[in-house]
Short mmCIF file of C-alpha atoms in Angstrom, two decimals:
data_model
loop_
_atom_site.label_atom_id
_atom_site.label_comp_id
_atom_site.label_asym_id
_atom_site.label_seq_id
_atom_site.Cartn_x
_atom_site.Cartn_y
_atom_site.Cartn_z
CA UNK A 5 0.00 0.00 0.00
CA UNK A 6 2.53 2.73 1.05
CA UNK A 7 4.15 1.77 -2.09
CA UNK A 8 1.18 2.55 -4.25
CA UNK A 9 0.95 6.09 -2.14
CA UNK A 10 4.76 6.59 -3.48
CA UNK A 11 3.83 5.64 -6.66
CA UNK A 12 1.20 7.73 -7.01
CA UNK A 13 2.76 10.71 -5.22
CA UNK A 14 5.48 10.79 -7.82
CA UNK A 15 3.48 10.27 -10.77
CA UNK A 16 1.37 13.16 -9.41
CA UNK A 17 4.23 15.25 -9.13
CA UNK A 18 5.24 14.68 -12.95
CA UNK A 19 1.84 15.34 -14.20
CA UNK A 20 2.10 18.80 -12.29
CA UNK A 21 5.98 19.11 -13.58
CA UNK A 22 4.55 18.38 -17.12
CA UNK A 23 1.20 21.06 -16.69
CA UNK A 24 3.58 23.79 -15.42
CA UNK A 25 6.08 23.66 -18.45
CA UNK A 26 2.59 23.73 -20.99
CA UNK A 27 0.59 26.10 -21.55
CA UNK A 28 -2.70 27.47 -23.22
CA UNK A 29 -3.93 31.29 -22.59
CA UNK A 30 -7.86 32.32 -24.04
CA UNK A 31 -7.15 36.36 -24.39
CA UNK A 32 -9.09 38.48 -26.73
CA UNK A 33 -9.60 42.55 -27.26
CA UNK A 34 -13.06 43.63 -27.33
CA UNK A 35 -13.71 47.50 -28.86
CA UNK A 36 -16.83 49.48 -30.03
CA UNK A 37 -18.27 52.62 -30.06
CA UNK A 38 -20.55 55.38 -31.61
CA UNK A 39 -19.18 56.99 -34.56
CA UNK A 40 -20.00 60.33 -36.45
CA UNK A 41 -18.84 61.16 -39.65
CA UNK A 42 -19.55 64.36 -41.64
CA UNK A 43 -19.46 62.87 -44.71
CA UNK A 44 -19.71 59.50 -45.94
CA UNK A 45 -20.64 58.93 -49.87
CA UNK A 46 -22.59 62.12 -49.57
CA UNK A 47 -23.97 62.42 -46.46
CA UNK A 48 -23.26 62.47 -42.60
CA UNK A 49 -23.72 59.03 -40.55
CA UNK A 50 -24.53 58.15 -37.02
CA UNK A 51 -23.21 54.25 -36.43
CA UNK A 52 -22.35 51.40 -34.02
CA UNK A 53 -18.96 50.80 -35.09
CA UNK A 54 -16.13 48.04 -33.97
CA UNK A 55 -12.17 48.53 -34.13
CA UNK A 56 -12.48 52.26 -34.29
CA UNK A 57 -8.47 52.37 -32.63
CA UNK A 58 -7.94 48.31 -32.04
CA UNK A 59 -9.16 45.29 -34.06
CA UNK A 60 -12.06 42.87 -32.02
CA UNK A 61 -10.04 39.63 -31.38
CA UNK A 62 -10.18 36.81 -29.42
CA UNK A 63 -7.49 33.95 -29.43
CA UNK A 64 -5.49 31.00 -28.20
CA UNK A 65 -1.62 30.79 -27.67
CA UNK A 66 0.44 28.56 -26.05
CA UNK A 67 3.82 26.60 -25.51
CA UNK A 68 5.35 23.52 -24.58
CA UNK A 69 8.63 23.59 -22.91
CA UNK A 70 11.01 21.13 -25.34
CA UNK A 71 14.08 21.28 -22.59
CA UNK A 72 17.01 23.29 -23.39
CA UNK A 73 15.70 26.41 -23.71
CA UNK A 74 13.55 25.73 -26.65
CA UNK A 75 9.51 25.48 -26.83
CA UNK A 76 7.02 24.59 -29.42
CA UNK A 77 5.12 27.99 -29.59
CA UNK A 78 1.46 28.34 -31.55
CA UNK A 79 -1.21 31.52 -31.92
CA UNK A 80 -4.67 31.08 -33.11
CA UNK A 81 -6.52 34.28 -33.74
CA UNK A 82 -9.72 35.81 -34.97
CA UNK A 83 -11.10 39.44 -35.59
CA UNK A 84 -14.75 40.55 -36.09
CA UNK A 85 -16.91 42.93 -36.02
CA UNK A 86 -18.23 43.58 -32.38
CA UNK A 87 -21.25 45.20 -33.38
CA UNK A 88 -22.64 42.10 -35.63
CA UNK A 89 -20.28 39.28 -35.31
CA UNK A 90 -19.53 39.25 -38.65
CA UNK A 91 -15.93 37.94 -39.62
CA UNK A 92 -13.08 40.11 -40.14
CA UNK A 93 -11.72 38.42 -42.85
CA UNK A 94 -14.60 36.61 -44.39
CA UNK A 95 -14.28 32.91 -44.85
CA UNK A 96 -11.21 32.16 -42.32
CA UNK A 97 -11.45 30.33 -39.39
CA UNK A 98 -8.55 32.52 -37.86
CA UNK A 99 -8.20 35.03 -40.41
CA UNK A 100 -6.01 37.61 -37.80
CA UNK A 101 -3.50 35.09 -36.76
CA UNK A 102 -3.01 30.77 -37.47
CA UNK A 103 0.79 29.98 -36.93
CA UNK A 104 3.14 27.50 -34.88
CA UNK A 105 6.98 27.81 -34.47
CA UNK A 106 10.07 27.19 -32.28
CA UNK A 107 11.23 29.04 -29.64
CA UNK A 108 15.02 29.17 -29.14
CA UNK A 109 16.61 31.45 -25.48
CA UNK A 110 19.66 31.95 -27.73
CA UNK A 111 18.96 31.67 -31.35
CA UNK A 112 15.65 32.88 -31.66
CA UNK A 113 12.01 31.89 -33.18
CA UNK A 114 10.64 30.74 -36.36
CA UNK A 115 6.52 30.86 -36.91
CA UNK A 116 4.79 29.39 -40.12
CA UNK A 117 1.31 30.37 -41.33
CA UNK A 118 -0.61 33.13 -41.29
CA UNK A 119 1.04 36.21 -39.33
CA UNK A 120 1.59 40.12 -39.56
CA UNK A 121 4.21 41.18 -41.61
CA UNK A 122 7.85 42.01 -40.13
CA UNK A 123 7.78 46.01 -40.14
CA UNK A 124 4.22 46.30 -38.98
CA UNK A 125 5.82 44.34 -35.44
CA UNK A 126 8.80 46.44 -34.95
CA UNK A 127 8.17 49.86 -36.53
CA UNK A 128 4.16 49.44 -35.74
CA UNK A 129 4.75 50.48 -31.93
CA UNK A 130 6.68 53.79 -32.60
CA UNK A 131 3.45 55.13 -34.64
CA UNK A 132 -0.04 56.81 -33.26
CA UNK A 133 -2.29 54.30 -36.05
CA UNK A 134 -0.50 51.35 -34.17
CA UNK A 135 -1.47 52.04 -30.45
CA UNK A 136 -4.62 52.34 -28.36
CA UNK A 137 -4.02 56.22 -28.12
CA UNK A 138 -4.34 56.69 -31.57
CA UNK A 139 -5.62 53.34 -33.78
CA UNK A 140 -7.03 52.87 -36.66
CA UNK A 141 -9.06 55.71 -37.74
CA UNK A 142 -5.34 57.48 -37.36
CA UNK A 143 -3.58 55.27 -40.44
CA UNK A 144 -1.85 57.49 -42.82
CA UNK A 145 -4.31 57.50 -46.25
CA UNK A 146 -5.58 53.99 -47.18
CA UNK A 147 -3.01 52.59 -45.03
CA UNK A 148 -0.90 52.76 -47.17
CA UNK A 149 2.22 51.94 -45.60
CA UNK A 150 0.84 48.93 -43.22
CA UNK A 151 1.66 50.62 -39.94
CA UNK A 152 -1.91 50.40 -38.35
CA UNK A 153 -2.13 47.47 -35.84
CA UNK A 154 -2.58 44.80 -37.69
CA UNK A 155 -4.83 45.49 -40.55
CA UNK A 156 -2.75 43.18 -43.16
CA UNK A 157 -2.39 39.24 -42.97
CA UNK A 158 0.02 37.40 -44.78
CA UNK A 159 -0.40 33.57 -45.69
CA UNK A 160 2.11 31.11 -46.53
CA UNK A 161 4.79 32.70 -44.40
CA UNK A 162 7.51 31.93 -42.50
CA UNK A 163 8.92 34.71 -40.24
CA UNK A 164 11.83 34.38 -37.96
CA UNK A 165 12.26 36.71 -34.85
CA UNK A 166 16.30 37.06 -33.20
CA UNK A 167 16.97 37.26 -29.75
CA UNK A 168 17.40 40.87 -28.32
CA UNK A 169 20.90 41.66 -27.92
CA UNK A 170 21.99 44.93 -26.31
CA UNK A 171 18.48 46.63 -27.20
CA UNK A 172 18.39 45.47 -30.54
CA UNK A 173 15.71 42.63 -32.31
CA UNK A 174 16.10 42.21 -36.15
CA UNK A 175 12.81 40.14 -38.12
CA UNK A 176 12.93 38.78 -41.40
CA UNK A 177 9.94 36.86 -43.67
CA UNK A 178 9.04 35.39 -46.77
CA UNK A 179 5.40 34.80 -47.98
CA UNK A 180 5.18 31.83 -50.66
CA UNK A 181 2.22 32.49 -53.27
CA UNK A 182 2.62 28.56 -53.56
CA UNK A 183 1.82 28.59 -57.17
CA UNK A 184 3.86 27.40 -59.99
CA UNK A 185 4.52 30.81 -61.01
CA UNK A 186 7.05 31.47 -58.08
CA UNK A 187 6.88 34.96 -58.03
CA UNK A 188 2.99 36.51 -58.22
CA UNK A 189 1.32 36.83 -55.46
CA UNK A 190 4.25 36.45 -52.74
CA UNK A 191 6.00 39.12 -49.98
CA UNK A 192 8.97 39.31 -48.60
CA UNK A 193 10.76 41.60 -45.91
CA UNK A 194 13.15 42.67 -42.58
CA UNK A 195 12.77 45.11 -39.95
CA UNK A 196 15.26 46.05 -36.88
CA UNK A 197 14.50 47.71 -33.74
CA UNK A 198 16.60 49.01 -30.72
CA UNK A 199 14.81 49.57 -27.46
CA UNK A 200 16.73 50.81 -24.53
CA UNK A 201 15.76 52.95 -22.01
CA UNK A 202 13.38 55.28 -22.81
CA UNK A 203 14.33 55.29 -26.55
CA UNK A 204 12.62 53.35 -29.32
CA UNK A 205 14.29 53.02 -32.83
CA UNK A 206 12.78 50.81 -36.11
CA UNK A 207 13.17 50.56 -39.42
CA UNK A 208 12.11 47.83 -42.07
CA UNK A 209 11.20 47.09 -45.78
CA UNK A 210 8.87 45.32 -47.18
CA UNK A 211 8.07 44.39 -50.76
CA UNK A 212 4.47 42.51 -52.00
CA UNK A 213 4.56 41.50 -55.93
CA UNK A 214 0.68 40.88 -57.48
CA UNK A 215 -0.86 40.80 -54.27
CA UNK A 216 -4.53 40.46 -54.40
CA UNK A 217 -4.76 38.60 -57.54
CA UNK A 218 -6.06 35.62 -56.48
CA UNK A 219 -4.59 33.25 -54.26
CA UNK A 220 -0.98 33.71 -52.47
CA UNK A 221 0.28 35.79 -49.52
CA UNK A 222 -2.51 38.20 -49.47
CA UNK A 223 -6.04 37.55 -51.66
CA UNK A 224 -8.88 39.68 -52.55
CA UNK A 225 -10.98 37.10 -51.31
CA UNK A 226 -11.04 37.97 -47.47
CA UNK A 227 -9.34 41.69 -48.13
CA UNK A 228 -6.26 40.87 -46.90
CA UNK A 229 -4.77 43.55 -49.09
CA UNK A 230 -5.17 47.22 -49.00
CA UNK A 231 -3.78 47.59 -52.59
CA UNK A 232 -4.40 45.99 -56.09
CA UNK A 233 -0.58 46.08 -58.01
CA UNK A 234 1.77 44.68 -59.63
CA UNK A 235 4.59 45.69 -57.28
CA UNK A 236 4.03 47.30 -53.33
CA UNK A 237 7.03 48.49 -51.97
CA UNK A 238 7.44 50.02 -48.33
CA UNK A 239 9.89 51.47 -46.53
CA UNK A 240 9.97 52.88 -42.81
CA UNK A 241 11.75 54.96 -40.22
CA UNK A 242 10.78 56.17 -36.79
CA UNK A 243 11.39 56.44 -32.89
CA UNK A 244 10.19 57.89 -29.95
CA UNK A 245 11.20 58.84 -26.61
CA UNK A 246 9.79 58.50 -23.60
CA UNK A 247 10.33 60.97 -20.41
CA UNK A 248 8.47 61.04 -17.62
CA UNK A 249 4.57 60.72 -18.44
CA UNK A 250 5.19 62.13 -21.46
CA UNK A 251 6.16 60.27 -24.95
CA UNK A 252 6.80 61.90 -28.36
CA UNK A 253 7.84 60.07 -31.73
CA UNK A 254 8.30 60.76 -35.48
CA UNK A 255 8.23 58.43 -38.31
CA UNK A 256 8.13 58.39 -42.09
CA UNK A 257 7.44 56.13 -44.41
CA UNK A 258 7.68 55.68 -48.44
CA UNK A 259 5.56 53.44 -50.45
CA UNK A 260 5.99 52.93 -54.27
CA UNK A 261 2.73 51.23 -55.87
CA UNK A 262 3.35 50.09 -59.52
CA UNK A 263 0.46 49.18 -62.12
CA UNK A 264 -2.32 50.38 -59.34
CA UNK A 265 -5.62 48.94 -60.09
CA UNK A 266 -7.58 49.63 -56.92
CA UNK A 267 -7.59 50.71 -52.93
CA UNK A 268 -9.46 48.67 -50.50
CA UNK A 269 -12.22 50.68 -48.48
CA UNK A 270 -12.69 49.11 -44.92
CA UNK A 271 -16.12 51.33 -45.54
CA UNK A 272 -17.94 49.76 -48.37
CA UNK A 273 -15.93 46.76 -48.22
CA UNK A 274 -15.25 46.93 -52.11
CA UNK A 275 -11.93 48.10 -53.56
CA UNK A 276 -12.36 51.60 -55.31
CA UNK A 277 -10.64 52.95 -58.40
CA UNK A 278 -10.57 48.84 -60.03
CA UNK A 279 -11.48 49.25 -63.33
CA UNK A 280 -15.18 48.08 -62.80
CA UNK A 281 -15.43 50.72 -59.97
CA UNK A 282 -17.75 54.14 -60.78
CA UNK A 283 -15.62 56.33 -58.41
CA UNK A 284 -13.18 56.83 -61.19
CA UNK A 285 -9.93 54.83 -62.48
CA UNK A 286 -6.86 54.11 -60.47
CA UNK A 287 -4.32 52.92 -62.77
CA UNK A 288 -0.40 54.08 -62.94
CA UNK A 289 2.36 54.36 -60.72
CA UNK A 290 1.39 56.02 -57.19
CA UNK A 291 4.30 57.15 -54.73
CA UNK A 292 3.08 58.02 -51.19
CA UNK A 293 5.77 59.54 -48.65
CA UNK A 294 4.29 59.78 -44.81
CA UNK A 295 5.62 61.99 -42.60
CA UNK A 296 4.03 61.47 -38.71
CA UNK A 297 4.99 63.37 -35.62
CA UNK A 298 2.38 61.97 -32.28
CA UNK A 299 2.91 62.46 -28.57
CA UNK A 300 0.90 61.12 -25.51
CA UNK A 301 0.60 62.42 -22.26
CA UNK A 302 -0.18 61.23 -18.97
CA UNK A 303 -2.24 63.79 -17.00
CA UNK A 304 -2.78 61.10 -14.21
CA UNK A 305 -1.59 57.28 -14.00
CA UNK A 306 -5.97 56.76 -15.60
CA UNK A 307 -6.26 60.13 -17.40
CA UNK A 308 -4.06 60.27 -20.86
CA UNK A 309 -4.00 62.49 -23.96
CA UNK A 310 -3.21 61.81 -27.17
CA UNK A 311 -2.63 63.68 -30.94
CA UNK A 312 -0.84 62.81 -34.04
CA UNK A 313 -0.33 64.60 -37.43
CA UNK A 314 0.52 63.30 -40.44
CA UNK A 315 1.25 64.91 -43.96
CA UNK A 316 1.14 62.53 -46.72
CA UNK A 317 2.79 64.00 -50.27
CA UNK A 318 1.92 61.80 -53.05
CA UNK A 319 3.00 61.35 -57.12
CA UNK A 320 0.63 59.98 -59.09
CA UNK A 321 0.41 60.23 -63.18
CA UNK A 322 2.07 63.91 -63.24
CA UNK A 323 -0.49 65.12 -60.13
CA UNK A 324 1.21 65.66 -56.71
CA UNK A 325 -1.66 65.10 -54.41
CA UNK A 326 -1.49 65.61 -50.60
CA UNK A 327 -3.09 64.71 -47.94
CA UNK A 328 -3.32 65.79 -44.08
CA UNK A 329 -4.50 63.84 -41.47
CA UNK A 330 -4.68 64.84 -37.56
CA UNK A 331 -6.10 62.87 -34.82
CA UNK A 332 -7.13 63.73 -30.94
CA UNK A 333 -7.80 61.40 -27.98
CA UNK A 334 -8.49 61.27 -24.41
CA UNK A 335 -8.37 57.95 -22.47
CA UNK A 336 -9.83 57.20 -19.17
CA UNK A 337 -9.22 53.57 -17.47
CA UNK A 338 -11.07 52.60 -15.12
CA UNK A 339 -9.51 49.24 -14.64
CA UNK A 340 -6.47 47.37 -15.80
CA UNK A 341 -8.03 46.16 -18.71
CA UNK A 342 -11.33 48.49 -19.23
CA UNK A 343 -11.12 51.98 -20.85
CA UNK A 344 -12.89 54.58 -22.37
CA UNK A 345 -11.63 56.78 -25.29
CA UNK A 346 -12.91 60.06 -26.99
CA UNK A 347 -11.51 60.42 -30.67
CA UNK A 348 -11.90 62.97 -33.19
CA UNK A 349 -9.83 62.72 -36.70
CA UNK A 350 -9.86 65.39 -39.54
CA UNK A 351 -8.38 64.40 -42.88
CA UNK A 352 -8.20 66.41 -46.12
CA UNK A 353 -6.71 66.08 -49.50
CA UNK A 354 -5.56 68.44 -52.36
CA UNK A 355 -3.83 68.40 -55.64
CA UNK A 356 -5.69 64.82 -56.61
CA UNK A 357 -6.94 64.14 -60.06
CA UNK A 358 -10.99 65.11 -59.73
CA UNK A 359 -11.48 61.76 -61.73
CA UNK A 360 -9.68 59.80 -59.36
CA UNK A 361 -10.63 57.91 -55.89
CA UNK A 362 -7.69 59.72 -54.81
CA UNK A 363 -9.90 63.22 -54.79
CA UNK A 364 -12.05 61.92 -51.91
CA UNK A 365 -10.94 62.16 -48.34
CA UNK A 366 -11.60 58.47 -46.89
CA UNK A 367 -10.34 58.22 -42.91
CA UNK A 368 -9.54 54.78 -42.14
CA UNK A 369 -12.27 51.92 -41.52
CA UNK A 370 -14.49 54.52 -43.10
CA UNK A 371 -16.38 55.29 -46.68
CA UNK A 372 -15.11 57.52 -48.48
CA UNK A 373 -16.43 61.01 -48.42
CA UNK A 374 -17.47 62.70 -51.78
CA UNK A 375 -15.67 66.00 -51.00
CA UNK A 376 -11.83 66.19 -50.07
CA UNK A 377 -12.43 67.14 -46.46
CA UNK A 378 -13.34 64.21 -43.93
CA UNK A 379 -13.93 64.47 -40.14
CA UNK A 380 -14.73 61.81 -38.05
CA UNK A 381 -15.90 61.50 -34.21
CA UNK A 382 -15.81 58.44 -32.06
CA UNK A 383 -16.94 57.79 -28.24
CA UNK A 384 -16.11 53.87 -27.55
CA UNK A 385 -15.46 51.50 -24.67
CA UNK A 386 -12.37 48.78 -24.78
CA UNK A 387 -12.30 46.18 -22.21
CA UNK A 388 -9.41 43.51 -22.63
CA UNK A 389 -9.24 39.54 -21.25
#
């Protein structure tokens, strides 16, 4: 009998060995509100909206200690839309994240599947569009440059993530189109960051070739790309710097779209300027350089303000469009993982083609307005688990 007891006792003590080196977390992020815009295809709207500043998500992720400092590592995600349940990315069973990987202390991580791209990690944080004190309605125009918190999906990739040495993390991907044809329909790209103290550095590339014709790293077919074009090429530099409750950052960013055929609108859920689109042809060569300065500060450790501007010069067929976008936001949390936010965002553009897409003023997440001038108001509630 008292061997039994042992026997059990020890067995007991491996099965508790074995549950404390595994794990599985449920988390999610859970964001609505009342939005009202001035303009929207011709008229002002009142609406329920979700993922105003931060996409609806819920999610499982886990690990399994291997020994040796290395784990077996996996994320299973979904967004939708808060306000009808409604997918995300229509069609996916996790259509925000869907990867699994290996977890090395000292040489670092590699994920397959489905996964944000490599500059939207590292040079994501340093912009206002990224965080919850600025979001989504702050992307620079169309979103052009990826930067807002995780509004593009890749497939087919595999991403590998260093270790941080001395401040500094370097990422690097590649997104198969798995098709014959090697090349359409695939992404590639790096980023590097250095965090250390209160300073936060980034910079990355990335480089998408016929995304959104058909299958491949990003498809029309749950609007996992912003753009229709041959060739989408993105490059990004920023920082900010912290001190005391206050933090202020600039970044830029330069996107080169070749053969553009259309823009996703998170509004109508169509893309606009295709060639079977009334709002007028997109076709061409469009260059888009972003230049962001933001700030937040902490009036009290629940109390925080919030701005960003951004001034967007584009190129486009002999036209040098612009566009300026500024965004305002106070925070109050009332827990560690409840809040409420007040936004406002103002966006206008000048120097478009009248005939193009381009002409109309279209905030993030939003239609498009049918003047240049867009301003958008947003009262919502966030509550994290």
């Amino acid at each position: 009998m008292k061997k039994s007891l042992i026997s059990v006792a020890i067995l007991g003590a491996f099965a508790a060995t074995a549950h404390a080196q595994s794990s599985v977390t449920l988390y999610g992020l859970l964001d609505t509100g009342f939005v009202y815009t001035n303009n929207q295809l011709g008229g002002h709207t009142y609406q329920l909206n979700s993922g105003s500043t931060q996409n609806t998500v819920f999610g499982f992720k886990g690990n399994e200690d291997l020994g040796g400092g290395l784990q077996a590592v996996f994320k299973l995600e979904q967004g939708f839309l808060l306000n009808n349940g409604a997918q995300a990315f229509a069609g996916d069973g996790f259509g925000s994240q869907a990867w699994v990987g290996l977890q090395s202390d000292a040489y670092g991580t590699v994920t397959l599947g489905r996964q944000f791209d490599v500059m939207n990690d590292l040079v994501g944080p340093v912009t206002a569009e990224f965080n919850t004190w600025g979001g989504s309605l702050a992307a620079h125009p169309f979103e052009n440059d990826n930067l807002a918190a995780n509004s593009v999906v890749f497939d087919n990739t595999v991403k590998y993530v260093s270790p941080t040495l001395s401040g500094v993390t370097f990422e690097t991907m590649y997104s198969f189109s798995n098709k014959t044809e090697f090349a359409d329909n695939r992404a590639y790209g790096f980023a590097l960051s250095y965090v250390m103290g209160p300073v936060n550095l980034a910079a990355g590339y990335l480089q998408m070739n016929n995304v959104g014709d058909g299958t491949g790293a990003a498809s029309t077919s749950d609007t996992s790309a912003n753009f229709l074009a041959q060739r989408q090429r993105i490059w990004s530099l920023g920082g900010n710097y912290t001190f005391g409750p206050a933090q202020v950052g600039l970044v830029w960013s330069h996107t080169q779209l070749d053969d553009v055929g259309g823009v996703y609108s998170f509004g109508t859920g169509s893309y606009l300027g295709a060639s079977d689109d009334a709002a007028g042809s997109l076709t061409g060569s469009l260059r888009m350089d972003n230049f962001e300065i933001n700030g937040k500060y902490a009036l009290t450790p629940a109390l925080s303000l919030s701005g960003s501007y951004t001034y967007t010069h584009g190129a486009y067929n002999g036209t040098n469009p612009g566009w300026n976008t500024a965004m305002l936001q106070s925070d109050y949390a009332v827990s560690k993982r409840t809040d409420f936010y007040l936004e406002g965002v103002y966006q206008n553009v000048h120097g478009a083609p009248a005939d193009s897409v381009l002409s109309h003023a279209m905030i993030n997440t939003l239609s498009p307005s049918s003047t240049d001038t867009q301003v958008a108001v947003t009262v919502g509630m966030r509550h994290s688990f």
